[in-house]
Coordinates of C-alpha atoms in Angstrom, one line a residue:
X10 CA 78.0 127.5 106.8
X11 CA 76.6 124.2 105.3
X12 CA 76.9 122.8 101.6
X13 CA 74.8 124.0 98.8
X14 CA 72.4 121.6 97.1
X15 CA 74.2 120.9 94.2
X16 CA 77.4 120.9 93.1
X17 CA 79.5 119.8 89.6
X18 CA 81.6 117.2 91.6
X19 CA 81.0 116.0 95.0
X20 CA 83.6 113.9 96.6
X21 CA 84.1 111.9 99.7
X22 CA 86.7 111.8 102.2
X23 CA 89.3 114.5 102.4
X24 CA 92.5 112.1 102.0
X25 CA 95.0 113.2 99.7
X26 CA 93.6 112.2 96.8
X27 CA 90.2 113.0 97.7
X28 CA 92.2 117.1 98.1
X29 CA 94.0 116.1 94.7
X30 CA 90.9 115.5 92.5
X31 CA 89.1 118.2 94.1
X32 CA 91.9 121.3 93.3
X33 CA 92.5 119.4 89.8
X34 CA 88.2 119.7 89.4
X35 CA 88.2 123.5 90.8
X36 CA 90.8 124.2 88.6
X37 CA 89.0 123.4 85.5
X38 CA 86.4 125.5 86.7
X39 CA 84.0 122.8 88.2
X40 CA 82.1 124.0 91.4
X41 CA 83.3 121.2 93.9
X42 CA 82.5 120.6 97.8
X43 CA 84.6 117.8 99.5
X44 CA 82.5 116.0 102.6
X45 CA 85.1 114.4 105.9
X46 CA 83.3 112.8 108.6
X47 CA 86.5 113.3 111.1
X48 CA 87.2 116.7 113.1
X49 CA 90.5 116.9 110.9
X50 CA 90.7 116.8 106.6
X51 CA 93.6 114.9 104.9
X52 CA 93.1 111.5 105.6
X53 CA 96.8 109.6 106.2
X54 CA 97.8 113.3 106.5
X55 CA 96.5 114.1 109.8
X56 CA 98.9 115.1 112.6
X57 CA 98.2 115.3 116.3
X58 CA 99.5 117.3 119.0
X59 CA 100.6 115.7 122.9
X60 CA 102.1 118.4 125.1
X61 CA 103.0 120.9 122.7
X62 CA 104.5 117.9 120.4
X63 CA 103.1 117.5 116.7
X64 CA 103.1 113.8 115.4
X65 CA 102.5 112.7 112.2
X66 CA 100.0 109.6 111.7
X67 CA 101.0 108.5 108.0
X68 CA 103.8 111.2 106.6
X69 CA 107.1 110.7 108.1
X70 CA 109.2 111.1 105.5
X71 CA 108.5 112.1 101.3
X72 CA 110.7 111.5 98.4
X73 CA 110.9 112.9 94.9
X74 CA 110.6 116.6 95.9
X75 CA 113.6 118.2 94.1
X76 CA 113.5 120.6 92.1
X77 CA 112.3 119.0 88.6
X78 CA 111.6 115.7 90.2
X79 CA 107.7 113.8 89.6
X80 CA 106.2 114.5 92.7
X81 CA 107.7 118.6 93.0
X82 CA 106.2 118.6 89.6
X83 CA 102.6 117.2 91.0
X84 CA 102.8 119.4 93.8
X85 CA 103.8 122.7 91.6
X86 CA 101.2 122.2 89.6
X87 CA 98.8 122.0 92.4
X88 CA 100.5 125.1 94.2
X89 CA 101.6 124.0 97.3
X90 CA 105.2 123.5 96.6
X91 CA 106.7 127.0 97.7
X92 CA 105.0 126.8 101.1
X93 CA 106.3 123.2 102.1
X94 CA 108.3 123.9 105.4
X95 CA 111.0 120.8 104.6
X96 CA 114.0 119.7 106.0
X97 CA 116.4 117.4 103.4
X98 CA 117.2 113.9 105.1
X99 CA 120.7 113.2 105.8
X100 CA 122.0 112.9 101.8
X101 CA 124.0 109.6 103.0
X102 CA 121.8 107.8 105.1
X103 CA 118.5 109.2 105.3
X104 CA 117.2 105.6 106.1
X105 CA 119.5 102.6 108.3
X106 CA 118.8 99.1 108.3
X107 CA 120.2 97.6 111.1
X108 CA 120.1 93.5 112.7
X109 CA 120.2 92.2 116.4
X110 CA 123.3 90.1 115.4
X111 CA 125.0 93.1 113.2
X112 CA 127.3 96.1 114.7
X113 CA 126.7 97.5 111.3
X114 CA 124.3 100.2 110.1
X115 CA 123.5 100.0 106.6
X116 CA 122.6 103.3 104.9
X117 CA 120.2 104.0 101.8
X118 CA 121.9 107.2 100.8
X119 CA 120.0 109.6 98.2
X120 CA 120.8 109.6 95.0
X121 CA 121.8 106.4 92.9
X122 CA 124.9 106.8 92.5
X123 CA 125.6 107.3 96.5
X124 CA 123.6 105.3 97.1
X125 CA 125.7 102.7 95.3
X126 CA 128.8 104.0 96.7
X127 CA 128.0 103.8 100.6
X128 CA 126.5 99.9 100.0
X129 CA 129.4 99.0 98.4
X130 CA 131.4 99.8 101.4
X131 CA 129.7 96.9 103.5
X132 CA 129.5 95.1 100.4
X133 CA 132.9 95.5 98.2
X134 CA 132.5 91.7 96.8
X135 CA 128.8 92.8 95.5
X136 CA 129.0 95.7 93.3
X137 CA 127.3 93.9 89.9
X138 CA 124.5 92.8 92.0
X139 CA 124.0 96.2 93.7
X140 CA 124.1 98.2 90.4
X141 CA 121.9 95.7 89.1
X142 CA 119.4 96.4 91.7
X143 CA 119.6 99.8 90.9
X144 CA 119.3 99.4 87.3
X145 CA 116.2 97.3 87.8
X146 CA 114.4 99.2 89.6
X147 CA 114.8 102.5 87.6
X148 CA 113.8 100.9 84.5
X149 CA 110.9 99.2 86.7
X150 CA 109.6 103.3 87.3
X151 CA 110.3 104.0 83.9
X152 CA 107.7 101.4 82.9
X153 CA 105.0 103.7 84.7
X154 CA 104.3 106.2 82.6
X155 CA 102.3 108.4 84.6
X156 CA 105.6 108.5 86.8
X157 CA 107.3 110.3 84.4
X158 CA 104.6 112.3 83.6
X159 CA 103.8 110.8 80.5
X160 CA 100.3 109.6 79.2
X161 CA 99.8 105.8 79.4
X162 CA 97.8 103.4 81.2
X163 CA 98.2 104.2 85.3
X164 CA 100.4 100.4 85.2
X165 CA 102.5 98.8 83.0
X166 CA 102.0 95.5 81.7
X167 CA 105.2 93.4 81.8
X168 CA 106.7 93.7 85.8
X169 CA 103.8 92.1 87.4
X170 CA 105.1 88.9 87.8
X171 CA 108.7 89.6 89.2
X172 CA 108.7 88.8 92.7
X173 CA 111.0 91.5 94.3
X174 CA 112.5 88.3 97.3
X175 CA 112.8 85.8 94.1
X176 CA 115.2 89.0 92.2
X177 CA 117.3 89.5 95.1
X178 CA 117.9 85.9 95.2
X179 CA 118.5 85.9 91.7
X180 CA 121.3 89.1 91.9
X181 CA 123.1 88.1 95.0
X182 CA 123.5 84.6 97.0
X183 CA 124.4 86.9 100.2
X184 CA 121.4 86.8 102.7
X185 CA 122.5 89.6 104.4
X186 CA 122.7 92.1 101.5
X187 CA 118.9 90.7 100.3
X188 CA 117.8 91.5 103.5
X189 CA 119.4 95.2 103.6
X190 CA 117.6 95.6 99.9
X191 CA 114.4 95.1 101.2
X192 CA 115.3 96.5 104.8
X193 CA 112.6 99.5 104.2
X194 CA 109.3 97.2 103.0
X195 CA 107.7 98.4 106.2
X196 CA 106.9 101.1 103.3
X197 CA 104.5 98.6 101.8
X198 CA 104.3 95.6 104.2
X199 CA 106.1 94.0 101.8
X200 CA 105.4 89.8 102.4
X201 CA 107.7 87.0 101.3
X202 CA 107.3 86.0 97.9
X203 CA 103.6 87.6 97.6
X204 CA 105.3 91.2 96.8
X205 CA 105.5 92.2 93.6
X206 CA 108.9 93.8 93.0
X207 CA 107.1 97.2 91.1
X208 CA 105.7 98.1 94.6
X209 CA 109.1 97.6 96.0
X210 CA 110.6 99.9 93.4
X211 CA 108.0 102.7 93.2
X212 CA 108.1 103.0 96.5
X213 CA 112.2 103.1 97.2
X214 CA 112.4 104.7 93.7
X215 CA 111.4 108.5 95.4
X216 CA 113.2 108.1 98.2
X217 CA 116.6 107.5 97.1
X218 CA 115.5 110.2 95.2
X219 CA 115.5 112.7 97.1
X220 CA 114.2 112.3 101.1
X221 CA 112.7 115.4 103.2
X222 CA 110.8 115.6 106.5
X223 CA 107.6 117.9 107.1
X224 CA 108.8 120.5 109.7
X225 CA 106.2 120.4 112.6
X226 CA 104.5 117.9 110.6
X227 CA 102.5 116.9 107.2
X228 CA 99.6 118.4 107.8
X229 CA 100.8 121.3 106.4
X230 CA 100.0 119.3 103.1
X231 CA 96.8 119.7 103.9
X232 CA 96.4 123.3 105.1
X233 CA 97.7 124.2 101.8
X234 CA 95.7 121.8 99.5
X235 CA 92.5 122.9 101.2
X236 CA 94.1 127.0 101.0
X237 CA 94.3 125.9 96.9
X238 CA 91.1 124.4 96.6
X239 CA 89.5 127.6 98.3
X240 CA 91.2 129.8 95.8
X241 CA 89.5 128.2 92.8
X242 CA 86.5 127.9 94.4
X243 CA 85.9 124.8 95.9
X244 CA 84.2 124.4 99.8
X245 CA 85.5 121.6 102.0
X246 CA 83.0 120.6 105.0
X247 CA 84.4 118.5 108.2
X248 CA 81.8 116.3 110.5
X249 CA 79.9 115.2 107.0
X250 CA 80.1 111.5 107.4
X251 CA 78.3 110.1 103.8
X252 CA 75.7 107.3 105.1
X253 CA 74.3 106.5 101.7
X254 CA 74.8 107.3 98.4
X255 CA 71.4 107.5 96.9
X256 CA 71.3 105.3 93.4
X257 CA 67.8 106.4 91.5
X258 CA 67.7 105.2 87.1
X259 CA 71.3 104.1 87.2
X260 CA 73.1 107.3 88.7
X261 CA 73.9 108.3 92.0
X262 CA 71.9 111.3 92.7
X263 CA 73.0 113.1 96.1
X264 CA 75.2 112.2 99.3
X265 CA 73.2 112.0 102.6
X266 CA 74.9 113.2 105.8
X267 CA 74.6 111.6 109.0
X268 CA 73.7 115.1 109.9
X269 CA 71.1 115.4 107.7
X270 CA 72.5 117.5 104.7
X271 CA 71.8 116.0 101.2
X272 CA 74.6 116.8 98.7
X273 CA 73.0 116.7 95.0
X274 CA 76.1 116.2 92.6
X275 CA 76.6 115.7 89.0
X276 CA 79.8 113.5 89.6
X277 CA 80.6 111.6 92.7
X278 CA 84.2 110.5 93.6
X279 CA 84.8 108.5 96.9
X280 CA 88.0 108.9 98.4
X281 CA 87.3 106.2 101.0
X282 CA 88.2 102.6 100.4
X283 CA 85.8 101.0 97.8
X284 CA 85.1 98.0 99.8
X285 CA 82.9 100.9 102.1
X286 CA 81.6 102.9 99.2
X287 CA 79.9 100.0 97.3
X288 CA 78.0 99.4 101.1
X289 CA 77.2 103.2 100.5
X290 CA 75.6 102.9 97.4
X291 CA 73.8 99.3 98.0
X292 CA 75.9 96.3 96.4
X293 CA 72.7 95.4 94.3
X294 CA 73.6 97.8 91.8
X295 CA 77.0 96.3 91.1
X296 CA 77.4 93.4 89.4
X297 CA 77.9 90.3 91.7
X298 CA 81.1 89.4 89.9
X299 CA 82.7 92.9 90.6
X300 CA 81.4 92.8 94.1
X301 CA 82.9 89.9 95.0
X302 CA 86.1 90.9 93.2
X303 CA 86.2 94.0 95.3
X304 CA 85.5 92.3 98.3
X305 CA 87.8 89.3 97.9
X306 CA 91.1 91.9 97.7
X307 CA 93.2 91.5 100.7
X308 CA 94.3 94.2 103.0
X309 CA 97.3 95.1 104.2
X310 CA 98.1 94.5 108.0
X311 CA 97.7 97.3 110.3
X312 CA 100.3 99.3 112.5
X313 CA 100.7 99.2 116.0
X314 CA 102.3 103.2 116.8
X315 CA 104.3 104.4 119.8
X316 CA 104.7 108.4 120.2
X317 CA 107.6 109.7 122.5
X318 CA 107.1 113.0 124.1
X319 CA 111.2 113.7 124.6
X320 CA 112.0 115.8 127.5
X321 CA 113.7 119.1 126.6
X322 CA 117.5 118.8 125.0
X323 CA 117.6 114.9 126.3
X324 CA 117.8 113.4 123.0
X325 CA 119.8 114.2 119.8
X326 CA 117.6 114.7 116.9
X327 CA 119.0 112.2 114.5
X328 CA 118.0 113.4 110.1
X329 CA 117.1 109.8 109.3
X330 CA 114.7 106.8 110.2
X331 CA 116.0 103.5 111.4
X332 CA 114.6 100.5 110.0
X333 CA 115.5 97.4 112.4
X334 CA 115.2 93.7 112.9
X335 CA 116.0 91.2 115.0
X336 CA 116.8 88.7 112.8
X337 CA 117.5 88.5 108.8
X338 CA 114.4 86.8 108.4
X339 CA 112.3 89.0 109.9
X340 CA 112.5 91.5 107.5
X341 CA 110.0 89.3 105.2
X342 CA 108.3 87.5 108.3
X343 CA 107.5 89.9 110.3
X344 CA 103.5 90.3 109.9
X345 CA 103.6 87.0 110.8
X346 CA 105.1 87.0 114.4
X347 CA 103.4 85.2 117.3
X348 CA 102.8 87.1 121.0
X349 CA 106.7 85.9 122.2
X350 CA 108.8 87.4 119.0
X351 CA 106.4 90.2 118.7
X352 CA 107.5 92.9 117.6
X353 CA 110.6 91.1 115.2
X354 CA 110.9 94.5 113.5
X355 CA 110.1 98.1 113.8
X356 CA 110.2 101.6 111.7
X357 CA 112.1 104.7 114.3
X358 CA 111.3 108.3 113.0
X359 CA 111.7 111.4 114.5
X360 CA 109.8 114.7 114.8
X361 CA 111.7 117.8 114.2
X362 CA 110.3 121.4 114.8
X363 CA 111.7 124.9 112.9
X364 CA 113.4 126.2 115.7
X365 CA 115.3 123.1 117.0
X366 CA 118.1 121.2 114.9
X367 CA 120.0 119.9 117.1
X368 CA 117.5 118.1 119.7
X369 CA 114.7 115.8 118.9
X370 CA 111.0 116.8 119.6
X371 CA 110.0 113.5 119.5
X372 CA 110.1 110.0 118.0
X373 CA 107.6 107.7 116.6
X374 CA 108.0 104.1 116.6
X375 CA 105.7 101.7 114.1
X376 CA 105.2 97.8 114.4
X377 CA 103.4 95.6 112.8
X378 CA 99.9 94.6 114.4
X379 CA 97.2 92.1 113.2
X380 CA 93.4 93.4 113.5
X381 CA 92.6 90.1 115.5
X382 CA 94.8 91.9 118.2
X383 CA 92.1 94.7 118.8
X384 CA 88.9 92.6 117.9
X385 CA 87.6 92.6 121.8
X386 CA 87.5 96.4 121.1
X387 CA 86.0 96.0 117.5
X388 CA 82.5 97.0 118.4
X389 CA 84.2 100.4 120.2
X390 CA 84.0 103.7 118.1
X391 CA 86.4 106.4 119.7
X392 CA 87.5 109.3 117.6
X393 CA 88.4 112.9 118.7
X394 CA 84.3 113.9 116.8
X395 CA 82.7 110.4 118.3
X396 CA 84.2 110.0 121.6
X397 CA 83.8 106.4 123.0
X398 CA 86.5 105.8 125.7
X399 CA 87.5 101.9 125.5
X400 CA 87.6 100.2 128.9
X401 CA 90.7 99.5 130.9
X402 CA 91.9 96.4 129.6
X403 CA 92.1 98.2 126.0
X404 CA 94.6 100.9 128.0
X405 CA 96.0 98.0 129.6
X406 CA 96.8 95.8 126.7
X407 CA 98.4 99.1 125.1
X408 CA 100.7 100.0 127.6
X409 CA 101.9 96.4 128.0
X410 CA 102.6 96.3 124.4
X411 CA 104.4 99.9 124.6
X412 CA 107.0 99.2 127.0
X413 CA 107.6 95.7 125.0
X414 CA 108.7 98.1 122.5
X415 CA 110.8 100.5 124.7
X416 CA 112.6 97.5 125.8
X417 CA 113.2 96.9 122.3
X418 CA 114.3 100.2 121.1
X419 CA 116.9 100.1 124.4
X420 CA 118.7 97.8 123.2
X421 CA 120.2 100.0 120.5
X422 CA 119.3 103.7 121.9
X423 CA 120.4 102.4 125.6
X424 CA 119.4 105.9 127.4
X425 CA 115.9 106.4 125.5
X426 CA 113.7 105.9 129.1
X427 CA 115.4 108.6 131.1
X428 CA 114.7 110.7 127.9
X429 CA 110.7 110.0 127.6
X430 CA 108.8 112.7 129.1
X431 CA 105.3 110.9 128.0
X432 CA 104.3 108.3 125.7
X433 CA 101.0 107.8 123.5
X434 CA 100.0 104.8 121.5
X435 CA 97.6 104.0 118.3
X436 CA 96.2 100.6 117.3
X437 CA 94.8 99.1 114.4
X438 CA 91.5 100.5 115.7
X439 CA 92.7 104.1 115.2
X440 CA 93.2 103.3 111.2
X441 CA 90.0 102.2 111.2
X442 CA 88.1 104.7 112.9
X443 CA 90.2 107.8 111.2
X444 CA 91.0 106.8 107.9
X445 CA 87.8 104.5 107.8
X446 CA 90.2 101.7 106.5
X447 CA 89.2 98.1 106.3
X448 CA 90.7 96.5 109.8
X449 CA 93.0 98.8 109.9
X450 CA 94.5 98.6 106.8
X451 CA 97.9 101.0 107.1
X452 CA 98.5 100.5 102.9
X453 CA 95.1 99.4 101.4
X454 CA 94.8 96.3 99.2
X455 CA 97.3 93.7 99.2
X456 CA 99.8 93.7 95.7
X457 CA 100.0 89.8 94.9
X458 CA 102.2 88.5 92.3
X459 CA 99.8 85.2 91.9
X460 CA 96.9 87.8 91.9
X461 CA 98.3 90.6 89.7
X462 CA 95.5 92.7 88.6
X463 CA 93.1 91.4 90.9
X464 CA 94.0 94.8 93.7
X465 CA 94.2 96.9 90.2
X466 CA 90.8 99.2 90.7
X467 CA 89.8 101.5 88.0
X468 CA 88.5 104.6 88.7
X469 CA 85.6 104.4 86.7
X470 CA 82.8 101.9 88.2
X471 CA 79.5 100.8 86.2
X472 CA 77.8 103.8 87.6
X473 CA 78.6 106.2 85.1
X474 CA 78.5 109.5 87.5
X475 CA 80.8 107.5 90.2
X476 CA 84.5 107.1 90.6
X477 CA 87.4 106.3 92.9
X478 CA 90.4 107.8 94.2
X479 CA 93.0 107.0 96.9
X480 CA 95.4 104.8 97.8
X481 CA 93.3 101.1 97.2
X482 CA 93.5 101.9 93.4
X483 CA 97.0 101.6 92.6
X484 CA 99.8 102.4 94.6
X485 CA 99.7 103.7 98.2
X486 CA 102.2 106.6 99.4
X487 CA 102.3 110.7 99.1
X488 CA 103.4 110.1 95.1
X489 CA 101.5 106.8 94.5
X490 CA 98.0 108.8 95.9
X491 CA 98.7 112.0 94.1
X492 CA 99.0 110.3 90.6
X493 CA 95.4 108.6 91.7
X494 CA 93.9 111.9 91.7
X495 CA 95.6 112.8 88.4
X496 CA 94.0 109.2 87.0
X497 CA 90.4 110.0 88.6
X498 CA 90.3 113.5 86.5
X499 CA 91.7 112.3 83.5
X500 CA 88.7 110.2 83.0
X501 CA 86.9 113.5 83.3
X502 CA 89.0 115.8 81.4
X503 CA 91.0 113.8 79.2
X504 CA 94.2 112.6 80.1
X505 CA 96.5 114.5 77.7
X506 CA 94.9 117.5 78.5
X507 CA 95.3 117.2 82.2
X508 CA 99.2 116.1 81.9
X509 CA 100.0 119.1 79.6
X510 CA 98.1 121.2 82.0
X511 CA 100.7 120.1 84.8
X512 CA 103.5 120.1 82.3
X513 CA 103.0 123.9 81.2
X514 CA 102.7 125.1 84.9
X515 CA 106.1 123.5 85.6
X516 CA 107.4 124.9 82.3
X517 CA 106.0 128.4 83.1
X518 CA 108.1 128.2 86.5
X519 CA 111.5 127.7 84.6

């Protein structure tokens, strides 16, 4: 089966927002057809399977998905919620910051009021400063409207220019309770005093929340996005890599394939990162100032990713992620660590499957990576569609740089070899060859304090009939992505009209 000619709204890439626009679209009664150039739709949601193990690549844990809370209400509205397969995070630690130098485990407990109460233990002389954080960074998410499902502007003026290390500074003089505060910025490669403390909050806002795993995976996301979108209509097509977008009298007119097929669309939306759609279109029909805006945004640093295979019953599954450093500073410095400290800090999560509690499936381990790492490889293509093995010294480099890593993770898990059945690895190449992110981005466009609105991309460009969605307009993450969708279509159907839309179908469930 291959597209039509036409269709109402063609969009491209088949990330979560991408999925997002298109069910919001289909739903409105729109005919829609969503183009992926990869073997596998949803973007940051794809999963992959080593001996009979799924891994996630980009969804290892989700917040706000209680009953009543913003992203539930998203995802009810978009009728996926009832078949999520979710397991609730362990309600007093579901993540642990830990040190090199430090017995202790720190927890983030869910809930804001636990989540006082267990700091407090490890911190009895800094309650006012703890509630203070907490207090800040609630009314921070207030300040979103669209986070409270409200109508608004997608940002808030007023908490750009808090730095989030300058307000831990300013709530506590104890080094080692800042550090614990921002112990999960692996969340947004959060850097020094460039972070601006909104993308701190927004993004430990959900979790503390409420924090579930994806049983056997998040892919499941996308199965049921793409089910949704079928229902109302809309056709999805994989190995439709967009190679132009044809510009004729000031509109974009179709999307040629690399296959051949021509799209014809009334409305285009590009869910791939708008540094790559504006070389799709032809940066002549931009203005030069916007170009060079676009282009001038910083990415985020990439990921280097270990996945553990665990051999059967060897490991016990543990309901939480570990978060650890080895040393206080790290936890702002680390994207900046030379080829002897590398890697100062890492992210542990573990898989869990529907059948198995008690035992891990296996464990994924993220770093920090640079792109300059991988740029030998850079003129290599290898995806599971194009496949381009890499020569040896690729494999070579990888393997050296996962067993610095199991030596790493030994030092606290001390039996984790004898466990490892098999081990896989990803680089900053496989970011930019599946998720067609710029070197490897893991987060998009860098959020600058000194830049504030700078990485702030509308959805509507000068070309009337093309838009953006995804995580490079405002905020990254499951919630941050899902609310880009809901700003792309508001420009289309109004943005009062889409949010009472999603407020009835939550009302109609109570």
């Amino acid at each position: 089966m291959k597209p039509k000619s036409h269709y109402d709204i063609v969009i491209i890439g088949s990330g979560l927002g991408g999925l997002v626009s298109a069910i919001i679209m289909a739903k409105e009664g729109y005919s829609v057809c969503v183009l992926e150039k990869n073997q596998q739709f949803g973007g940051n949601l794809q999963t992959f399977s080593r001996n009979k193990s799924i891994f996630d690549t980009g969804v290892h844990y989700i917040g706000s998905l209680g009953k009543g809370e913003n992203l539930y209400q998203y995802f009810n509205y978009l009728g996926i919620m009832d078949g999520l397969s979710l397991k609730k995070m362990d309600e007093d630690g579901f993540d642990i910051i830990s040190f090199d130098d430090d017995e202790n485990a720190y927890p983030y407990a869910q809930g804001f009021d636990n989540f006082k109460t267990q700091l407090i233990t490890y911190f009895p002389e800094e309650s006012e400063a703890i509630n203070t954080y907490c207090k800040q960074i609630q009314e921070t998410c207030n300040a979103f409207p669209l986070y409270r499902l409200k109508p608004g502007r997608p940002y808030a003026d007023g908490v750009f220019n808090l730095q989030v290390k300058s307000f831990l500074e300013s709530i506590t003089n104890n080094k080692r309770l800042q550090a614990v505060l921002a112990g999960s910025n692996f969340l947004y490669a959060g850097d020094g005093y460039k972070t601006p403390f909104y993308v701190h909050s927004l993004s430990v806002n959900s979790y503390i929340q409420s924090a579930y795993r994806c049983i056997n995976g998040g892919s499941q996301i996308t199965k049921l996005l793409i089910r949704q979108l079928k229902k109302y209509g809309g056709e999805v097509y994989k190995h439709h890599e967009v190679e132009n977008l044809v510009y004729e009298d000031g509109f974009i007119k179709a999307a040629v394939c690399v296959n051949g097929n021509k799209i014809e669309g009334s409305t285009f939306i590009s869910n791939i990162e708008p540094k790559i759609t504006l070389n799709l279109v032809g940066k002549e029909h931009f203005r030069k100032s916007y170009t060079n805006r676009i282009e001038g945004i910083e990415s985020t640093i990439s990921a280097f990713s270990l996945y553990i295979v665990l051999k059967p019953d060897s490991f016990k599954y543990i309901n939480k992620n570990h978060y650890h450093f080895k040393t206080q500073d790290a936890v702002w410095n680390a994207q900046h660590y030379t080829q002897e400290t590398w890697p100062e800090s890492y992210m542990l999560s573990m898989g869990i499957k529907k059948d198995n509690n008690i035992y891990g499936d296996n464990i994924t381990i993220m770093t920090y990576m640079r792109y300059e790492e991988v740029e030998p490889w850079a003129d290599t293509f290898n995806t599971v569609a194009h496949k381009n093995e890499r020569d040896q010294t690729y494999e070579a480099f990888k393997k050296e740089k996962a067993e610095i890593i199991i030596d790493e993770i030994e030092k606290k898990f001390p039996n984790i070899r004898e466990c490892i059945a098999e081990y896989y690895t990803s680089s900053p190449l496989s970011y930019r060859d599946y998720i067609a992110s710029n070197r490897g981005s893991m987060y998009g466009y860098t959020k600058d304090v000194d830049k504030s609105m700078q990485s702030f991309i509308s959805p509507k460009t000068k070309i009337d009939n093309l838009l953006f969605t995804g995580q490079s307009l405002n905020m990254h993450g499951i919630l941050g992505v899902t609310i880009s969708g809901v700003v792309t279509c508001s420009e289309l159907l109004g943005q009062d009209y889409l949010l009472d839309k999603i407020i009835a179908a939550n009302q109609t469930e109570n």
